[in-house]
Coordinates of C-alpha atoms and ligand atoms in Angstrom, one line a residue:
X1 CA -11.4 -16.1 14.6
X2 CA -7.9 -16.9 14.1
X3 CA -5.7 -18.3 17.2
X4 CA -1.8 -17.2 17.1
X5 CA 0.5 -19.3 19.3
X6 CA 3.4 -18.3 21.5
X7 CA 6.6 -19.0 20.4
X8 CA 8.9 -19.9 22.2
X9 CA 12.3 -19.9 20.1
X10 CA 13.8 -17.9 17.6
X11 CA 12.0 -17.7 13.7
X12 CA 14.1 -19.2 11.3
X13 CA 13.7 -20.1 7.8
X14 CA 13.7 -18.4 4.1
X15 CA 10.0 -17.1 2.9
X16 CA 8.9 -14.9 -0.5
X17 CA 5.7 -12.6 0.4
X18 CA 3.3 -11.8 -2.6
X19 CA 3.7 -9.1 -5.1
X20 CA 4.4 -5.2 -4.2
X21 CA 0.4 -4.1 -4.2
X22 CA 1.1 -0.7 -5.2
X23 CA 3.5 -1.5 -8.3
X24 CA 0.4 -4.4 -9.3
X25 CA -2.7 -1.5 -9.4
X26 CA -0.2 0.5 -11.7
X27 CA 1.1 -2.7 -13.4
X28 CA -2.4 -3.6 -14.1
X29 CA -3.7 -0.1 -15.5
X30 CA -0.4 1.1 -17.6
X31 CA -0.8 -2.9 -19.2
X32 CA -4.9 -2.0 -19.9
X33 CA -4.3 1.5 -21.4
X34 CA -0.8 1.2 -23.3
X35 CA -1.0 -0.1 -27.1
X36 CA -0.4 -4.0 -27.7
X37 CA 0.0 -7.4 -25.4
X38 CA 2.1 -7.1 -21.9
X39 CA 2.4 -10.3 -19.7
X40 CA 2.4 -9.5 -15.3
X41 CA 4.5 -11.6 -13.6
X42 CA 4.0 -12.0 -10.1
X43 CA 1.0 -10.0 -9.2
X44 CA -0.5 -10.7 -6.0
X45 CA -3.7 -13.0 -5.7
X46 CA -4.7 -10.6 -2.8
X47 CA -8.2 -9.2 -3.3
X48 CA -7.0 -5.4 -3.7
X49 CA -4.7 -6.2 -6.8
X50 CA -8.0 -8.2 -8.2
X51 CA -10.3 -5.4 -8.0
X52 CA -8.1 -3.5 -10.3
X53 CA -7.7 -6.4 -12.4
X54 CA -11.6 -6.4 -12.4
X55 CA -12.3 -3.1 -13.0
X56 CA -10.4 -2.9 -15.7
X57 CA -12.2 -6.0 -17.6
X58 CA -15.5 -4.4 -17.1
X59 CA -14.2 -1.3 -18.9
X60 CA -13.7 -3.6 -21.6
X61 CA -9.8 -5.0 -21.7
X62 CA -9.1 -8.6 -22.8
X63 CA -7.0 -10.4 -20.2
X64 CA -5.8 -14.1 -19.4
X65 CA -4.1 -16.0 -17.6
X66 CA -1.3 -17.7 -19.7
X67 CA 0.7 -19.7 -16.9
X68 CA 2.2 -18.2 -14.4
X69 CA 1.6 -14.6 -16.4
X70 CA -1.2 -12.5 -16.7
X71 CA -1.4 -11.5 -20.5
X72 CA -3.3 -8.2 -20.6
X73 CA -5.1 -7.0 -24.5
X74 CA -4.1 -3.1 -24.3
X75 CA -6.0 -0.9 -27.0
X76 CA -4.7 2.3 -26.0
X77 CA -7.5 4.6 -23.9
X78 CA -9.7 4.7 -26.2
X79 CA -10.2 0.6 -25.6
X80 CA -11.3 1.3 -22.5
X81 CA -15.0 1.2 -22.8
X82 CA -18.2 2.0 -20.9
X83 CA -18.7 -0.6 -18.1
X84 CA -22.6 -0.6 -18.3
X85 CA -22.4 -1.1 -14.0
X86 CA -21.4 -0.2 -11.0
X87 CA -17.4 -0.8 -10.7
X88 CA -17.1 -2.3 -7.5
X89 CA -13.5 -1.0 -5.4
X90 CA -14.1 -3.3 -2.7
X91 CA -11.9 -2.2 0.1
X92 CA -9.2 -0.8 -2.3
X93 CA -8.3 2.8 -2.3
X94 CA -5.9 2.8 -4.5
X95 CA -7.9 1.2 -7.1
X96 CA -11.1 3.6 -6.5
X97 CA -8.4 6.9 -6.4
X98 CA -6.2 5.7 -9.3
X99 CA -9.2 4.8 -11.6
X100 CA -10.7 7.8 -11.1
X101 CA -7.7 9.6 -12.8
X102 CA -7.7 7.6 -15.5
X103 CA -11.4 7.9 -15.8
X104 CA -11.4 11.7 -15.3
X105 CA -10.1 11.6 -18.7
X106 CA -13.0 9.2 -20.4
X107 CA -15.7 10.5 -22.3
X108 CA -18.3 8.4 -20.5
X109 CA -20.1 7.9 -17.5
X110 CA -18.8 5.3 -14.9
X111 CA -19.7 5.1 -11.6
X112 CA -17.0 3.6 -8.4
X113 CA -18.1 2.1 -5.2
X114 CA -16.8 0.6 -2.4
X115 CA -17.2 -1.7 0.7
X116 CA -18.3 -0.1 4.1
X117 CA -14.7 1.0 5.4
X118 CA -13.6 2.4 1.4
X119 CA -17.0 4.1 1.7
X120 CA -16.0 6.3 4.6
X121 CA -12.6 7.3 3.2
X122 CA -11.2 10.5 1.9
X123 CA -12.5 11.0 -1.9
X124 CA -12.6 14.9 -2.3
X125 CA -8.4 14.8 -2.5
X126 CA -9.2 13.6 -5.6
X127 CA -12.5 14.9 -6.9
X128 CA -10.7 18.9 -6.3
X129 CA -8.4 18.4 -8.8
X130 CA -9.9 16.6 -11.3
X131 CA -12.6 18.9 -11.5
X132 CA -10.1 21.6 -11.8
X133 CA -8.9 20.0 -14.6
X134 CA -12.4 19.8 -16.0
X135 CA -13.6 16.1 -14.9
X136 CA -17.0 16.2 -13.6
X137 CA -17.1 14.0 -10.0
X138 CA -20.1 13.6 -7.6
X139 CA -20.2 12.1 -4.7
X140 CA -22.5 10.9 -2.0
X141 CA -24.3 13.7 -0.5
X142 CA -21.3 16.0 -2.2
X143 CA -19.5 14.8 1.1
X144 CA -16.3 13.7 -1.0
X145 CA -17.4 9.6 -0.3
X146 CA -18.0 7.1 -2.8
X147 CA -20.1 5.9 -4.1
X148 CA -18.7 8.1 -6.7
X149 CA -20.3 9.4 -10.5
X150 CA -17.2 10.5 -12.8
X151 CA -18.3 12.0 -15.7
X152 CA -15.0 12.3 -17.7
X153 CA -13.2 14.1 -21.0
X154 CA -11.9 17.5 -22.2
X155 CA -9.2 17.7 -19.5
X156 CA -6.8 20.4 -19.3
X157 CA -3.4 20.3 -17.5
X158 CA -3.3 21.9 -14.5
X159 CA -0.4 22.9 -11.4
X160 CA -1.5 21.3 -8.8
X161 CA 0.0 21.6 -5.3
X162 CA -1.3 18.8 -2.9
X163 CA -1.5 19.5 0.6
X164 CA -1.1 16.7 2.4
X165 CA 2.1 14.1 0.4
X166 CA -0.8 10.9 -1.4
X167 CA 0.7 8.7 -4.1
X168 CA -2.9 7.9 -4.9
X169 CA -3.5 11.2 -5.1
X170 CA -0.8 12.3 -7.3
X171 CA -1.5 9.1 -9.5
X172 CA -4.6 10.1 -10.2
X173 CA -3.6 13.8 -11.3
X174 CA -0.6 12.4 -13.2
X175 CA -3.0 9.1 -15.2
X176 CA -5.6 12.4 -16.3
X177 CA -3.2 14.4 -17.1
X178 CA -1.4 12.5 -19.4
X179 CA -5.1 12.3 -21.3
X180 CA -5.1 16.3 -20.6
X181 CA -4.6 19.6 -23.4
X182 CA -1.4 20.7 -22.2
X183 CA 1.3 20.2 -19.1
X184 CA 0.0 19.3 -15.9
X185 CA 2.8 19.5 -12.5
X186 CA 2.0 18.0 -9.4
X187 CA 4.4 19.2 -6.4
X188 CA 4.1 17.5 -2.7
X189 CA 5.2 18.7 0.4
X190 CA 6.9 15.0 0.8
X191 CA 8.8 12.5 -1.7
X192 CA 5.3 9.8 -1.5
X193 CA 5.9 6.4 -3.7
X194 CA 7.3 7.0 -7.1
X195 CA 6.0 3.9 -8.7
X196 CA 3.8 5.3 -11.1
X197 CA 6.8 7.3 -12.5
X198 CA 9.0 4.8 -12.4
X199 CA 6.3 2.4 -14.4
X200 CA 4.9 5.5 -16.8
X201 CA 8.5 6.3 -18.2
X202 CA 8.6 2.4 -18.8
X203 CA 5.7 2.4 -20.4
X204 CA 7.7 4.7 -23.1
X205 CA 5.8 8.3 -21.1
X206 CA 7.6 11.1 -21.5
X207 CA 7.7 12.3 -17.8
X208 CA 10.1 15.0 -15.6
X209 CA 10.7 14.7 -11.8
X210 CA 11.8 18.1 -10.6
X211 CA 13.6 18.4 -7.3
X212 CA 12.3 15.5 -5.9
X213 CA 8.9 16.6 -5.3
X214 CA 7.2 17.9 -8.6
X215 CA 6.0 15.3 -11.0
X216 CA 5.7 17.3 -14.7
X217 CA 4.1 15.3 -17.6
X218 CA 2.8 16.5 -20.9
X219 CA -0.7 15.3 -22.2
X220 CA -1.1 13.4 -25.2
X221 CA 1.2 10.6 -25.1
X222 CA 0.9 7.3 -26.0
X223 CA 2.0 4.3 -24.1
X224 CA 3.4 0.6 -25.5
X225 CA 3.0 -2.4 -23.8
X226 CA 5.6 -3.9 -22.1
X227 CA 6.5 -7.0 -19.6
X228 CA 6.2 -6.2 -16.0
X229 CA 7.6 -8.9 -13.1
X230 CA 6.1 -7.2 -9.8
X231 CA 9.2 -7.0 -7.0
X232 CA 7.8 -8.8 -3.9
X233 CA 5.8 -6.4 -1.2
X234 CA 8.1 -4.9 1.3
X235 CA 4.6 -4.0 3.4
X236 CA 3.9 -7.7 3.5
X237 CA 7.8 -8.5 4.1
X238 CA 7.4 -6.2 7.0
X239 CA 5.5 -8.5 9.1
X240 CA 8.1 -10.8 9.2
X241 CA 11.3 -8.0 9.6
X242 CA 8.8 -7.4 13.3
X243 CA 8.7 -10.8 14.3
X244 CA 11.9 -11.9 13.6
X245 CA 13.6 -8.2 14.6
X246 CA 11.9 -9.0 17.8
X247 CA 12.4 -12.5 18.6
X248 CA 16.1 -12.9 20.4
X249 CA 18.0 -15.0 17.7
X250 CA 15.7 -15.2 14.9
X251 CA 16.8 -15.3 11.5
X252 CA 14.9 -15.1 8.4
X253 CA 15.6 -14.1 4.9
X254 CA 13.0 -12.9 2.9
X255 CA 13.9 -13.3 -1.0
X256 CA 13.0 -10.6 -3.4
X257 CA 11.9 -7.9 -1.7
X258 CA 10.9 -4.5 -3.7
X259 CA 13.2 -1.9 -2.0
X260 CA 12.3 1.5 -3.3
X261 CA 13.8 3.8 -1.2
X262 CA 10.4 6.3 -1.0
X263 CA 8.9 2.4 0.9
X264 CA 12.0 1.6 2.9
X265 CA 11.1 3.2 5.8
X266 CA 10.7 0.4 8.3
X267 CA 14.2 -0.9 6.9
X268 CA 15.6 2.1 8.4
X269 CA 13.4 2.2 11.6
X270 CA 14.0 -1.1 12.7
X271 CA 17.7 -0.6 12.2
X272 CA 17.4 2.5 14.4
X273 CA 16.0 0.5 17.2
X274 CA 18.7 -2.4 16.9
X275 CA 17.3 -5.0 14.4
X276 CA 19.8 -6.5 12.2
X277 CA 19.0 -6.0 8.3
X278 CA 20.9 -7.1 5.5
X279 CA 20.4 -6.4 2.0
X280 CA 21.3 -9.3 -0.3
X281 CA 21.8 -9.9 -4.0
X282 CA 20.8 -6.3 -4.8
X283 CA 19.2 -5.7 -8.2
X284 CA 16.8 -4.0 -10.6
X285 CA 13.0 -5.6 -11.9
X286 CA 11.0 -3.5 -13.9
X287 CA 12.9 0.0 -12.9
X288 CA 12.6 -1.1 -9.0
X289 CA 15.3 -1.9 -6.7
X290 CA 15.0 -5.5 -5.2
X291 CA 17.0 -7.2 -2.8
X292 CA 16.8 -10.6 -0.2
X293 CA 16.7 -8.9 3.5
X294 CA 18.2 -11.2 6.0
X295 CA 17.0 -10.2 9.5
X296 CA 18.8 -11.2 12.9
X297 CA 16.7 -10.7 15.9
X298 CA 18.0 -8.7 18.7
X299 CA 17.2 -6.3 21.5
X300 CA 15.0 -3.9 20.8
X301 CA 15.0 0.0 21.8
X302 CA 12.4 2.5 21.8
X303 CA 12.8 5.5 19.1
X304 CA 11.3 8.6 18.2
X305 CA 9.2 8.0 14.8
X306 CA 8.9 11.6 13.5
X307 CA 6.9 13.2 10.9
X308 CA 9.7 13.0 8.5
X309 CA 9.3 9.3 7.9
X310 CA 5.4 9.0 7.5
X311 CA 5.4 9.2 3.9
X312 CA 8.3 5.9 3.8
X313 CA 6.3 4.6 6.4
X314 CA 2.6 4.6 5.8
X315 CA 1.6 1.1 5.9
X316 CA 4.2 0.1 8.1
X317 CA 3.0 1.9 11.9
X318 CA 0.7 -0.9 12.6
X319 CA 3.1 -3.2 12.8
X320 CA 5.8 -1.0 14.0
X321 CA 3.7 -0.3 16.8
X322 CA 4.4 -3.8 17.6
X323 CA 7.6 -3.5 17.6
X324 CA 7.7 -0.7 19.8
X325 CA 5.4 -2.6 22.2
X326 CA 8.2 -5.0 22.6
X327 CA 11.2 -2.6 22.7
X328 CA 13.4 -1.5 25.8
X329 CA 11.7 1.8 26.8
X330 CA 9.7 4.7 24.6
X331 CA 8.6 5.0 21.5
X332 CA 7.1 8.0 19.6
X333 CA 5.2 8.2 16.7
X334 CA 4.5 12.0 15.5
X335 CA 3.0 14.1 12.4
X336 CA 1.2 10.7 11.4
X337 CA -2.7 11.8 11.4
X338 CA -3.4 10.3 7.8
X339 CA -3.3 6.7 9.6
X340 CA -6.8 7.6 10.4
X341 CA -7.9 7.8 7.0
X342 CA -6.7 4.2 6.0
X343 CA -8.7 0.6 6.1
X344 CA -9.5 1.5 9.7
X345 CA -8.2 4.3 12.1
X346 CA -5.0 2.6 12.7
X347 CA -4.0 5.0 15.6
X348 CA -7.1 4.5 17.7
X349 CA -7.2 0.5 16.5
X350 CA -3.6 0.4 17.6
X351 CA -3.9 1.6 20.5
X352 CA -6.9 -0.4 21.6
X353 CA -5.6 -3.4 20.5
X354 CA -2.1 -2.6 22.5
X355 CA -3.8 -1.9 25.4
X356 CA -5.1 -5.3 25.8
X357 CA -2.3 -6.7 25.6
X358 CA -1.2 -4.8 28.5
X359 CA 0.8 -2.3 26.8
X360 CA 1.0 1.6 28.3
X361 CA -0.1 3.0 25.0
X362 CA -1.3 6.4 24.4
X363 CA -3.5 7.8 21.9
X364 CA -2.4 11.0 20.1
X365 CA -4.4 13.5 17.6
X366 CA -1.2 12.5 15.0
X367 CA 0.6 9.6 16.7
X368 CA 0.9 7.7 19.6
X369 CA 3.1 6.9 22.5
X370 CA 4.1 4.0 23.5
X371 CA 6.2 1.6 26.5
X372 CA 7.6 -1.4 25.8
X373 CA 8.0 -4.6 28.3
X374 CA 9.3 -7.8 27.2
X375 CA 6.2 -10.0 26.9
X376 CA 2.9 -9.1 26.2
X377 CA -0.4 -10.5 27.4
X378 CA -2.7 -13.2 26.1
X379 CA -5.6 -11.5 24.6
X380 CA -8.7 -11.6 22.3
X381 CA -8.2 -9.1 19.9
X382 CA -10.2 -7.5 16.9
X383 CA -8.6 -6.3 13.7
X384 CA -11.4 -3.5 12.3
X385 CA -11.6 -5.6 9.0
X386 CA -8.2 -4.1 8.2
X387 CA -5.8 -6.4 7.3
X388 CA -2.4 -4.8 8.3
X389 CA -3.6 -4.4 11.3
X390 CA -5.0 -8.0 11.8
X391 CA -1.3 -9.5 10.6
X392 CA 0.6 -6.6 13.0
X393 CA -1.9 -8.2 15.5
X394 CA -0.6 -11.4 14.6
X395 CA 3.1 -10.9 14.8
X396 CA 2.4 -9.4 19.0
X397 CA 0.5 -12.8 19.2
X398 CA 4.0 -14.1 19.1
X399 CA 5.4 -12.8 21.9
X400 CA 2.4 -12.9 24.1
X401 CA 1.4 -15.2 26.8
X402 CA 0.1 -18.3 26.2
X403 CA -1.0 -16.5 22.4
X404 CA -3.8 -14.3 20.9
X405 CA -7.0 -14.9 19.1
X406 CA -7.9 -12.2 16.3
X407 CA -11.6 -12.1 15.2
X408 CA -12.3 -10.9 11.9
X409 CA -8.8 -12.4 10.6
X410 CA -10.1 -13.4 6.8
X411 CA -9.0 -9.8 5.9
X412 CA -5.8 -11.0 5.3
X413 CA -6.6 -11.8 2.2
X414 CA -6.9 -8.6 1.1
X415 CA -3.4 -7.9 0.7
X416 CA -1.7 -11.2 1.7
X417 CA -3.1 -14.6 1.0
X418 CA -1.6 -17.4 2.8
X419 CA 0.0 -15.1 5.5
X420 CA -0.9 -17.6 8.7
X421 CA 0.7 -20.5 7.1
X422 CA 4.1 -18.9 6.2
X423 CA 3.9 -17.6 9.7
X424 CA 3.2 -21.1 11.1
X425 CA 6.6 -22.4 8.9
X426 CA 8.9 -19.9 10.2
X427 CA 7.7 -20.1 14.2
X428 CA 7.4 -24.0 13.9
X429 CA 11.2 -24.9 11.6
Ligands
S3P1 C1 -0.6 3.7 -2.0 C2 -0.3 4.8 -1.4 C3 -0.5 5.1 0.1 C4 -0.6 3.8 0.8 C5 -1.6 2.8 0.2 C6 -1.1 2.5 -1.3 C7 -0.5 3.6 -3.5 O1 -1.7 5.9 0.3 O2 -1.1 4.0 2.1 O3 -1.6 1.6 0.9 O4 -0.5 2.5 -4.0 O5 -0.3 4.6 -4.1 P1 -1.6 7.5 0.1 O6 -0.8 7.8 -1.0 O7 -3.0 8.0 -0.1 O8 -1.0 7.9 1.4

């Protein structure tokens, strides 16, 4: 049970959040299967990040810490090595989904499992086309769930068109087939998070992106380590863009922040309902655009969130939900249904957790709807076990009367340890 207080002046102060998540999974595999010693700078201590890191030790890569840098052993994919157990995901999807690309590709058998809420989410995006391109997959009861049984090697590229835009997804296609006979294309209906591009060609891959939304890449190739430094997590920074955006007079900057325009949704959300957002000291880390974001909080406006922003967005409608919650009049969120296949279902936890805090909120099939007022209500709330929406939870506690108390708040950790305390120094400075 975690208590959040009101505050009751503006958030001030200058923070860093933990490393981008996303870029540390791929940061953490292209290290284990590229040839020779690469250092990770900056890689989040959240438990997500370390299941990767985990995983990949069991399947046999040397890694340790050398100060502040993890030093990762690569030996090339055939270093990687039968892990003799179960390889335990925890509550990470994009370590079970991204793994199973790169063992699709394997000539062994490994098997991936999960905790309860991983154990419930959407595998057979991934098991259709890597068994299309020759991987064998099982899963429990054939329902698509982990735990899953991959029984990998002899791939062959394929052209895979994936109906519903998943970087996970197209990760996984693009890690198997760069161990594939042949081309493999991936095409999405949506631009989803390009940093598994980005970090492959780094990595020395020879890799096309065509018109935005095909990925092409040629089987075969082999990758040299390299030093990665892991931009911080604009989904962590987000938390604190809500609170300050809507606290009257609040200004924080938040150094460091990985910008990647297929992430920066919320940027532009937030702008659209008033917030002030700089971007500072722009500049490049390992391919990535980076930049401080200075946020001013002022009044803000409802908006209609459509279903051209939920693959920039993903992560970020828990807490954005918040912010509509205390905006001047309507908000919208459309075209979102996948939020219901994440840690929890973030529409129906949303709303819930909104409507005890006395927000008119309404549950939709792909979205919600939402009124703001100026001050929510005191309230215990619950955060599924999911931690973004436990801290979006967090950041209403803020601006509710006389504060909030969150059960099941440890979850944090999963993405973003040490997330209360930095939210203590900016409402108490
Ligand atoms: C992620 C992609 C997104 C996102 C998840 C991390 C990634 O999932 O929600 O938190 O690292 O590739 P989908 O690509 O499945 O939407």
């Amino acid at each position: 049970m975690k208590k959040i207080k009101e505050v009751k002046r503006p958030l001030r102060g200058e923070l860093a959040v933990p490393g981008d998540k996303s870029i540390g999974h791929r940061a953490v595999i292209f290290t284990s299967i590229a040839y020779g010693r690469s250092r990770i700078w900056n890689l989040s201590g959240g438990e997500d990040n370390l299941r990767t890191v985990q995983a990949f030790k069991d399947l046999g890569v040397k890694m340790s810490q050398e100060g502040e840098a993890l030093c990762v052993e690569g030996k090339g994919w055939d270093g990687l090595c039968p892990p003799g157990k179960v390889i335990d995901c925890g509550n990470s999807g994009t370590t079970m989904r991204l793994l199973s690309g790169v063992l699709a590709g394997r000539p062994f058998v490994t098997t991936l499992d999960g905790d309860a809420s991983l154990r419930q989410r959407p595998m057979q995006r991934v098991i259709d086309p890597l068994a299309r391109m020759g991987a064998q997959v099982l899963s429990r009861n054939g329902k698509g769930l982990a735990p899953l049984e991959i029984r990998g090697g002899n791939l062959r590229g394929i052209h895979y068109i994936l109906p519903i835009a998943s970087a996970q997804v197209k990760s996984a296609i693009v890690l198997a087939g760069l161990q594939a006979e042949g081309v493999t294309v991936v095409e999405e209906p949506q631009k989803s998070r390009d940093h598994t591009e980005i970090m492959a060609q780094a990595f020395g891959v020879k890799l096309k992106v065509e018109g935005e939304r095909s990925v092409v890449v040629e089987g075969g190739q082999r990758l040299s380590a390299r030093d990665v430094r892991v931009p911080g997590d604009l989904s962590s920074a987000a938390f604190f863009l809500v609170a300050a955006a809507a606290i009257l007079g609040s200004d924080l900057v938040i150094r460091g922040v990985g910008c990647n325009p297929t992430r920066s949704g919320v940027i532009d959300v937030l702008r659209r309902m008033g917030a002030g957002i700089e971007m500072t000291r722009q500049r490049e880390e390992a391919g990535e655009p980076v930049a401080d974001l200075r946020i001013i909080g002022k009044k803000l406006r409802g908006v209609e969130i459509g279903p051209e922003m939920v693959a920039r967005t993903i992560d970020e409608y828990p807490v954005l939900s918040v912010a509509a919650a205390l905006a001047e009049g309507v908000t919208t969120i459309c075209g979102a249904k996948e939020l219901r296949f994440k840690e929890s279902d973030r529409i129906a936890a949303m709303t819930r957790e909104l409507r005890s805090l006395g927000v008119q909120a309404e549950e939709r099939e792909d979205g919600m709807k939402i009124e703001g007022r100026s001050r929510l209500q005191g309230a215990q709330l619950s955060s599924y076990g999911d931690h973004r929406v436990a801290m979006a939870l967090a950041v209403a506690g803020l601006s509710s009367e006389g504060g909030v108390e969150i059960d099941d708040s440890a979850c944090v950790d999963i993405s973003f340890p040490g997330f209360f305390d930095l939210l203590e120094g900016v409402s108490a400075s």
